[in-house]
Amino acid sequence: MLAYDPATNPLNNNEWAFPLTECFHLAAMALSIGTIAVVDLRLLGLGMRRQSSAQLVRNTELWTLAGLAIVITSGLLIFSSDPVHYLNNGPFQFKMAVLLLGIVYNYTVHRKVACSEAPAARGVLAGGFSILLWLSLVFSGIFIAFV
Amino acid sequence: MSLADIFHAIQSTGWATDIRESALVYPVIMSLHLSAIAFFGGMILLTNLRLLGLAMTETPVSDVVKQLRPWKLAGLALILTCGILLASSKADTYYPNPYFRIKMLLLTLTGVHALVFRRSVYRNTAAMDSGRAVPGKAKLAACLSLCLWLGILSMGRWIAYYEAPKPAAASAQSAGSQ
């Protein structure tokens, strides 16, 4: 029988392991969301206006991807510390839906608008929606611990 | 009046009590704290990676530093405001927490960092443009800044894992019973 007992997970048996994993999760969160936000500022016409949004995407995409890889890996580790708890947690379910939507959105619509000569109004919509998505991701992440 | 008394007085104010006792306000402020870290802390990381020549090398250093500066400052103001509200609401437990103290020390050091490097690095970025290599001093500033902010982030997380030692009276009692 395939049984998984979270009590055997090193994250639950080492004083340092869990908070350290969380630190990686938060730093990588800042890296991925912060780099996307730079493009969003440009799309909204609020910052980095000396560069084109296409150039900013090109300049940040590697770090966005690195951040996403670390934030998802550390997130899976945190999830593994207590899977049943997370699966039954409303904010966690919402967060996973937003994460999926956010990643798909970032690499399709967001990227397409940023890399094209789209009219400013479309950029504002695409950047605004992006900020809203990542903001709701952070909020739902915090609320996992408060329900 | 000791520092502990001051912390206690802060925690006892009406607004700090309201934050602590609200099921919604506390997590909302914490979410804002983390959101600002995500959006603007990420920009701090990115600026330092640019100085190190690891990111955005196609974009001149001064364009990155100057154009992100107002956003990072606004973000820092939001992070600090939320952080002060969160710590105030639980000031009694924060006061003896060693991770909180290290975090405050590191925050102070970022102020020192700014004083030391502002003129020569962050307000002197034009000298690093037009293909010239980023000077060692700027790279040192970026390295130190990365260490400080990652340290602050880590200590912030560790605050939640500190368990205060048992009250002295209890341990004295158990020692006496031996």
Tab-separated table of C-alpha atoms in Angstrom:
chain	number	residue	atom	x	y	z
A	1	MET	CA	0.000	0.000	0.000
A	2	LEU	CA	1.191	3.471	-0.835
A	3	ALA	CA	0.807	5.446	2.320
A	4	TYR	CA	2.331	8.817	3.060
A	5	ASP	CA	2.735	9.889	6.626
A	6	PRO	CA	3.580	13.622	6.927
A	7	ALA	CA	5.164	12.841	10.303
A	8	THR	CA	8.063	11.258	8.421
A	9	ASN	CA	8.633	14.409	6.312
A	10	PRO	CA	11.975	16.058	7.148
A	11	LEU	CA	10.184	19.420	7.086
A	12	ASN	CA	8.271	18.314	10.173
A	13	ASN	CA	11.299	16.885	11.932
A	14	ASN	CA	13.836	19.639	11.714
A	15	GLU	CA	13.647	22.940	13.504
A	16	TRP	CA	15.201	24.846	10.604
A	17	ALA	CA	13.819	23.104	7.551
A	18	PHE	CA	10.328	24.582	7.463
A	19	PRO	CA	11.103	28.281	8.077
A	20	LEU	CA	14.074	28.054	5.715
A	21	THR	CA	11.829	26.663	2.975
A	22	GLU	CA	9.410	29.523	3.634
A	23	CYS	CA	12.257	32.040	3.238
A	24	PHE	CA	13.092	30.612	-0.184
A	25	HIS	CA	9.386	30.728	-1.031
A	26	LEU	CA	9.112	34.416	-0.087
A	27	ALA	CA	12.347	35.559	-1.728
A	28	ALA	CA	11.443	33.760	-4.963
A	29	MET	CA	7.924	35.188	-4.748
A	30	ALA	CA	9.432	38.669	-4.632
A	31	LEU	CA	11.696	37.887	-7.568
A	32	SER	CA	8.949	36.520	-9.815
A	33	ILE	CA	6.201	39.002	-8.915
A	34	GLY	CA	8.617	41.955	-8.731
A	35	THR	CA	9.975	41.315	-12.218
A	36	ILE	CA	6.467	40.914	-13.648
A	37	ALA	CA	5.452	44.126	-11.840
A	38	VAL	CA	8.202	46.029	-13.655
A	39	VAL	CA	6.547	45.073	-16.956
A	40	ASP	CA	3.124	45.929	-15.487
A	41	LEU	CA	4.309	49.416	-14.485
A	42	ARG	CA	5.419	49.963	-18.062
A	43	LEU	CA	2.141	48.653	-19.495
A	44	LEU	CA	0.269	51.039	-17.214
A	45	GLY	CA	2.539	53.868	-18.338
A	46	LEU	CA	3.583	54.482	-14.727
A	47	GLY	CA	7.251	53.527	-14.768
A	48	MET	CA	10.265	52.434	-16.844
A	49	ARG	CA	8.970	54.564	-19.707
A	50	ARG	CA	12.392	54.942	-21.290
A	51	GLN	CA	12.195	51.253	-22.219
A	52	SER	CA	9.580	49.446	-24.269
A	53	SER	CA	7.471	46.788	-22.573
A	54	ALA	CA	8.868	44.276	-25.057
A	55	GLN	CA	12.416	45.092	-23.977
A	56	LEU	CA	11.447	44.791	-20.309
A	57	VAL	CA	9.901	41.363	-20.897
A	58	ARG	CA	13.075	40.275	-22.670
A	59	ASN	CA	15.264	41.664	-19.878
A	60	THR	CA	13.343	40.125	-16.977
A	61	GLU	CA	11.914	36.843	-18.286
A	62	LEU	CA	14.826	34.676	-17.172
A	63	TRP	CA	14.583	35.957	-13.594
A	64	THR	CA	10.802	35.683	-13.599
A	65	LEU	CA	11.148	32.054	-14.656
A	66	ALA	CA	13.873	31.365	-12.069
A	67	GLY	CA	11.654	32.920	-9.384
A	68	LEU	CA	8.639	30.867	-10.479
A	69	ALA	CA	10.692	27.647	-10.465
A	70	ILE	CA	11.920	28.249	-6.899
A	71	VAL	CA	8.590	29.537	-5.586
A	72	ILE	CA	6.746	26.483	-6.970
A	73	THR	CA	9.372	23.982	-5.782
A	74	SER	CA	9.427	25.422	-2.263
A	75	GLY	CA	5.623	25.656	-2.366
A	76	LEU	CA	5.370	21.946	-3.188
A	77	LEU	CA	7.681	21.188	-0.246
A	78	ILE	CA	5.531	23.282	2.101
A	79	PHE	CA	2.444	21.532	0.713
A	80	SER	CA	4.022	18.146	1.395
A	81	SER	CA	4.330	18.969	5.097
A	82	ASP	CA	0.550	18.626	5.509
A	83	PRO	CA	-1.242	17.814	2.212
A	84	VAL	CA	-4.657	16.974	3.682
A	85	HIS	CA	-4.787	20.254	5.582
A	86	TYR	CA	-3.957	22.283	2.472
A	87	LEU	CA	-6.288	20.394	0.132
A	88	ASN	CA	-9.214	21.123	2.443
A	89	ASN	CA	-8.264	24.775	2.917
A	90	GLY	CA	-10.438	27.263	1.014
A	91	PRO	CA	-7.817	29.995	0.507
A	92	PHE	CA	-5.333	27.331	-0.657
A	93	GLN	CA	-7.783	26.035	-3.283
A	94	PHE	CA	-8.393	29.608	-4.442
A	95	LYS	CA	-4.638	30.273	-4.498
A	96	MET	CA	-3.972	27.263	-6.714
A	97	ALA	CA	-6.685	28.369	-9.154
A	98	VAL	CA	-5.206	31.889	-9.266
A	99	LEU	CA	-1.679	30.504	-9.669
A	100	LEU	CA	-2.692	28.377	-12.640
A	101	LEU	CA	-4.562	31.283	-14.218
A	102	GLY	CA	-1.677	33.640	-13.458
A	103	ILE	CA	0.981	31.475	-15.100
A	104	VAL	CA	-1.146	30.821	-18.194
A	105	TYR	CA	-2.079	34.496	-18.400
A	106	ASN	CA	1.501	35.687	-17.940
A	107	TYR	CA	2.844	33.567	-20.772
A	108	THR	CA	-0.030	34.176	-23.192
A	109	VAL	CA	-2.094	37.385	-23.062
A	110	HIS	CA	0.283	39.416	-20.869
A	111	ARG	CA	3.320	38.500	-22.924
A	112	LYS	CA	1.534	39.022	-26.235
A	113	VAL	CA	0.332	42.494	-25.288
A	114	ALA	CA	3.702	43.494	-23.826
A	115	CYS	CA	5.646	42.300	-26.861
A	116	SER	CA	3.366	43.858	-29.449
A	117	GLU	CA	2.779	47.454	-30.403
A	118	ALA	CA	-0.598	47.210	-28.724
A	119	PRO	CA	-2.538	50.411	-28.124
A	120	ALA	CA	-2.043	51.880	-24.649
A	121	ALA	CA	-5.556	50.975	-23.506
A	122	ARG	CA	-4.895	47.266	-24.018
A	123	GLY	CA	-1.617	47.607	-22.134
A	124	VAL	CA	-3.379	49.254	-19.214
A	125	LEU	CA	-5.934	46.434	-19.104
A	126	ALA	CA	-3.290	43.716	-19.376
A	127	GLY	CA	-1.022	45.301	-16.736
A	128	GLY	CA	-3.883	46.074	-14.359
A	129	PHE	CA	-5.253	42.545	-14.554
A	130	SER	CA	-1.773	41.129	-13.973
A	131	ILE	CA	-1.313	43.181	-10.797
A	132	LEU	CA	-4.760	42.135	-9.579
A	133	LEU	CA	-3.959	38.465	-10.169
A	134	TRP	CA	-0.649	38.442	-8.308
A	135	LEU	CA	-2.071	40.572	-5.512
A	136	SER	CA	-4.892	38.087	-4.959
A	137	LEU	CA	-2.334	35.271	-4.999
A	138	VAL	CA	-0.413	36.842	-2.100
A	139	PHE	CA	-3.592	37.590	-0.158
A	140	SER	CA	-4.917	34.037	-0.504
A	141	GLY	CA	-1.500	32.707	0.545
A	142	ILE	CA	-1.672	34.651	3.811
A	143	PHE	CA	-5.294	33.709	4.456
A	144	ILE	CA	-4.381	29.988	4.333
A	145	ALA	CA	-3.186	30.473	7.924
A	146	PHE	CA	-6.227	32.472	9.053
A	147	VAL	CA	-9.225	30.236	8.387
B	1	MET	CA	10.264	53.818	31.845
B	2	SER	CA	12.053	50.909	30.194
B	3	LEU	CA	11.888	49.926	26.550
B	4	ALA	CA	9.730	46.950	27.548
B	5	ASP	CA	7.271	49.375	29.170
B	6	ILE	CA	7.127	51.412	25.988
B	7	PHE	CA	6.425	48.280	23.931
B	8	HIS	CA	3.703	47.334	26.402
B	9	ALA	CA	2.169	50.815	26.200
B	10	ILE	CA	2.100	50.555	22.395
B	11	GLN	CA	0.413	47.166	22.476
B	12	SER	CA	-2.138	48.525	24.959
B	13	THR	CA	-3.308	51.390	22.750
B	14	GLY	CA	-6.802	51.119	21.330
B	15	TRP	CA	-5.713	50.767	17.714
B	16	ALA	CA	-3.111	48.089	18.457
B	17	THR	CA	-5.710	46.157	20.455
B	18	ASP	CA	-8.213	46.496	17.616
B	19	ILE	CA	-5.725	45.111	15.078
B	20	ARG	CA	-4.791	42.213	17.364
B	21	GLU	CA	-8.367	41.237	18.085
B	22	SER	CA	-9.782	41.599	14.583
B	23	ALA	CA	-10.145	38.376	12.608
B	24	LEU	CA	-9.889	40.322	9.367
B	25	VAL	CA	-7.750	43.440	9.906
B	26	TYR	CA	-4.640	41.576	11.105
B	27	PRO	CA	-4.398	39.187	8.120
B	28	VAL	CA	-5.281	42.003	5.689
B	29	ILE	CA	-2.403	44.158	6.988
B	30	MET	CA	-0.121	41.136	6.832
B	31	SER	CA	-1.219	40.484	3.225
B	32	LEU	CA	-0.458	44.102	2.324
B	33	HIS	CA	2.957	43.755	4.020
B	34	LEU	CA	3.719	40.648	1.929
B	35	SER	CA	2.251	42.096	-1.278
B	36	ALA	CA	4.477	45.133	-0.990
B	37	ILE	CA	7.448	42.820	-0.364
B	38	ALA	CA	6.515	40.849	-3.502
B	39	PHE	CA	6.046	43.860	-5.794
B	40	PHE	CA	8.623	46.309	-4.480
B	41	GLY	CA	11.047	44.002	-2.661
B	42	GLY	CA	11.340	42.213	-5.993
B	43	MET	CA	12.334	45.523	-7.571
B	44	ILE	CA	15.074	45.936	-4.948
B	45	LEU	CA	16.367	42.464	-5.842
B	46	LEU	CA	16.221	43.305	-9.549
B	47	THR	CA	18.091	46.615	-9.107
B	48	ASN	CA	20.871	44.848	-7.231
B	49	LEU	CA	21.045	42.090	-9.847
B	50	ARG	CA	21.412	44.824	-12.476
B	51	LEU	CA	24.307	46.413	-10.576
B	52	LEU	CA	25.945	42.996	-10.391
B	53	GLY	CA	25.564	42.670	-14.148
B	54	LEU	CA	23.323	39.628	-13.779
B	55	ALA	CA	20.003	41.037	-14.986
B	56	MET	CA	18.673	43.625	-17.459
B	57	THR	CA	22.124	44.186	-18.924
B	58	GLU	CA	20.451	45.569	-22.065
B	59	THR	CA	19.056	48.436	-19.989
B	60	PRO	CA	21.445	51.159	-18.724
B	61	VAL	CA	22.062	51.080	-14.959
B	62	SER	CA	20.798	54.641	-14.507
B	63	ASP	CA	17.516	53.803	-16.275
B	64	VAL	CA	16.898	50.919	-13.878
B	65	VAL	CA	17.976	52.746	-10.727
B	66	LYS	CA	16.312	56.092	-11.446
B	67	GLN	CA	13.044	54.823	-12.886
B	68	LEU	CA	12.410	52.271	-10.135
B	69	ARG	CA	13.493	54.560	-7.270
B	70	PRO	CA	10.103	56.242	-6.585
B	71	TRP	CA	8.332	52.866	-6.652
B	72	LYS	CA	10.814	51.237	-4.307
B	73	LEU	CA	10.529	54.195	-1.909
B	74	ALA	CA	6.724	54.083	-1.962
B	75	GLY	CA	6.871	50.319	-1.495
B	76	LEU	CA	9.253	50.639	1.427
B	77	ALA	CA	6.898	53.153	3.061
B	78	LEU	CA	4.014	50.679	2.683
B	79	ILE	CA	6.105	47.755	3.977
B	80	LEU	CA	7.254	49.782	7.009
B	81	THR	CA	3.774	51.102	7.802
B	82	CYS	CA	2.228	47.627	7.712
B	83	GLY	CA	5.171	46.166	9.614
B	84	ILE	CA	4.908	48.760	12.380
B	85	LEU	CA	1.160	48.081	12.705
B	86	LEU	CA	1.720	44.308	12.873
B	87	ALA	CA	4.554	44.531	15.415
B	88	SER	CA	2.678	47.095	17.525
B	89	SER	CA	-0.345	44.864	17.838
B	90	LYS	CA	1.831	42.164	19.423
B	91	ALA	CA	4.563	44.382	20.877
B	92	ASP	CA	4.862	42.452	24.163
B	93	THR	CA	5.860	39.238	22.414
B	94	TYR	CA	7.981	41.022	19.811
B	95	TYR	CA	10.087	42.861	22.377
B	96	PRO	CA	12.009	39.833	23.753
B	97	ASN	CA	12.040	37.994	20.392
B	98	PRO	CA	15.700	37.740	19.273
B	99	TYR	CA	14.733	37.424	15.587
B	100	PHE	CA	12.749	40.662	15.802
B	101	ARG	CA	15.772	42.361	17.369
B	102	ILE	CA	18.103	41.064	14.651
B	103	LYS	CA	15.585	42.229	12.040
B	104	MET	CA	15.564	45.749	13.533
B	105	LEU	CA	19.370	45.743	13.628
B	106	LEU	CA	19.538	44.732	9.945
B	107	LEU	CA	16.945	47.412	9.074
B	108	THR	CA	19.137	49.984	10.808
B	109	LEU	CA	22.093	48.700	8.802
B	110	THR	CA	20.180	49.325	5.544
B	111	GLY	CA	20.032	52.956	6.665
B	112	VAL	CA	23.800	52.931	7.199
B	113	HIS	CA	24.172	51.238	3.795
B	114	ALA	CA	22.190	54.054	2.180
B	115	LEU	CA	24.328	56.708	3.889
B	116	VAL	CA	27.543	55.026	2.800
B	117	PHE	CA	26.634	54.227	-0.799
B	118	ARG	CA	23.979	56.756	-1.832
B	119	ARG	CA	26.255	59.411	-3.258
B	120	SER	CA	28.950	57.229	-4.729
B	121	VAL	CA	26.706	54.503	-6.177
B	122	TYR	CA	22.966	55.106	-6.320
B	123	ARG	CA	23.139	58.807	-7.258
B	124	ASN	CA	26.135	58.268	-9.476
B	125	THR	CA	24.739	55.769	-11.965
B	126	ALA	CA	25.375	57.871	-15.092
B	127	ALA	CA	29.054	56.971	-14.655
B	128	MET	CA	28.104	53.307	-15.108
B	129	ASP	CA	26.184	53.795	-18.365
B	130	SER	CA	27.268	53.641	-21.990
B	131	GLY	CA	28.862	50.243	-21.804
B	132	ARG	CA	31.338	50.991	-19.035
B	133	ALA	CA	31.793	48.217	-16.477
B	134	VAL	CA	30.025	48.601	-13.151
B	135	PRO	CA	32.703	49.561	-10.599
B	136	GLY	CA	33.582	47.209	-7.780
B	137	LYS	CA	32.178	49.558	-5.182
B	138	ALA	CA	28.717	49.416	-6.800
B	139	LYS	CA	28.891	45.636	-6.911
B	140	LEU	CA	29.860	45.570	-3.251
B	141	ALA	CA	26.897	47.830	-2.454
B	142	ALA	CA	24.587	45.501	-4.396
B	143	CYS	CA	25.940	42.395	-2.634
B	144	LEU	CA	25.529	43.960	0.794
B	145	SER	CA	22.041	45.180	-0.050
B	146	LEU	CA	21.008	41.684	-1.196
B	147	CYS	CA	22.402	40.156	2.020
B	148	LEU	CA	20.665	42.739	4.202
B	149	TRP	CA	17.240	42.418	2.559
B	150	LEU	CA	17.331	38.617	2.379
B	151	GLY	CA	18.400	38.629	6.029
B	152	ILE	CA	15.523	40.925	6.967
B	153	LEU	CA	13.075	38.704	5.065
B	154	SER	CA	14.403	35.586	6.787
B	155	MET	CA	14.358	37.087	10.273
B	156	GLY	CA	10.811	38.262	9.628
B	157	ARG	CA	9.765	34.697	8.958
B	158	TRP	CA	11.709	33.358	11.933
B	159	ILE	CA	9.963	35.731	14.355
B	160	ALA	CA	6.972	33.406	14.179
B	161	TYR	CA	9.012	30.395	15.326
B	162	TYR	CA	10.512	31.822	18.502
B	163	GLU	CA	9.281	30.260	21.701
B	164	ALA	CA	9.853	32.379	24.773
B	165	PRO	CA	11.573	30.486	27.589
B	166	LYS	CA	9.416	29.448	30.506
B	167	PRO	CA	8.932	32.223	33.099
B	168	ALA	CA	11.819	32.469	35.567
B	169	ALA	CA	9.549	31.684	38.535
B	170	ALA	CA	8.547	28.329	37.055
B	171	SER	CA	12.105	27.266	36.309
B	172	ALA	CA	13.265	28.346	39.748
B	173	GLN	CA	10.479	26.241	41.222
B	174	SER	CA	11.449	23.166	39.235
B	175	ALA	CA	15.080	23.684	40.180
B	176	GLY	CA	14.068	23.948	43.818
B	177	SER	CA	12.095	20.698	43.730
B	178	GLN	CA	15.108	18.703	42.609
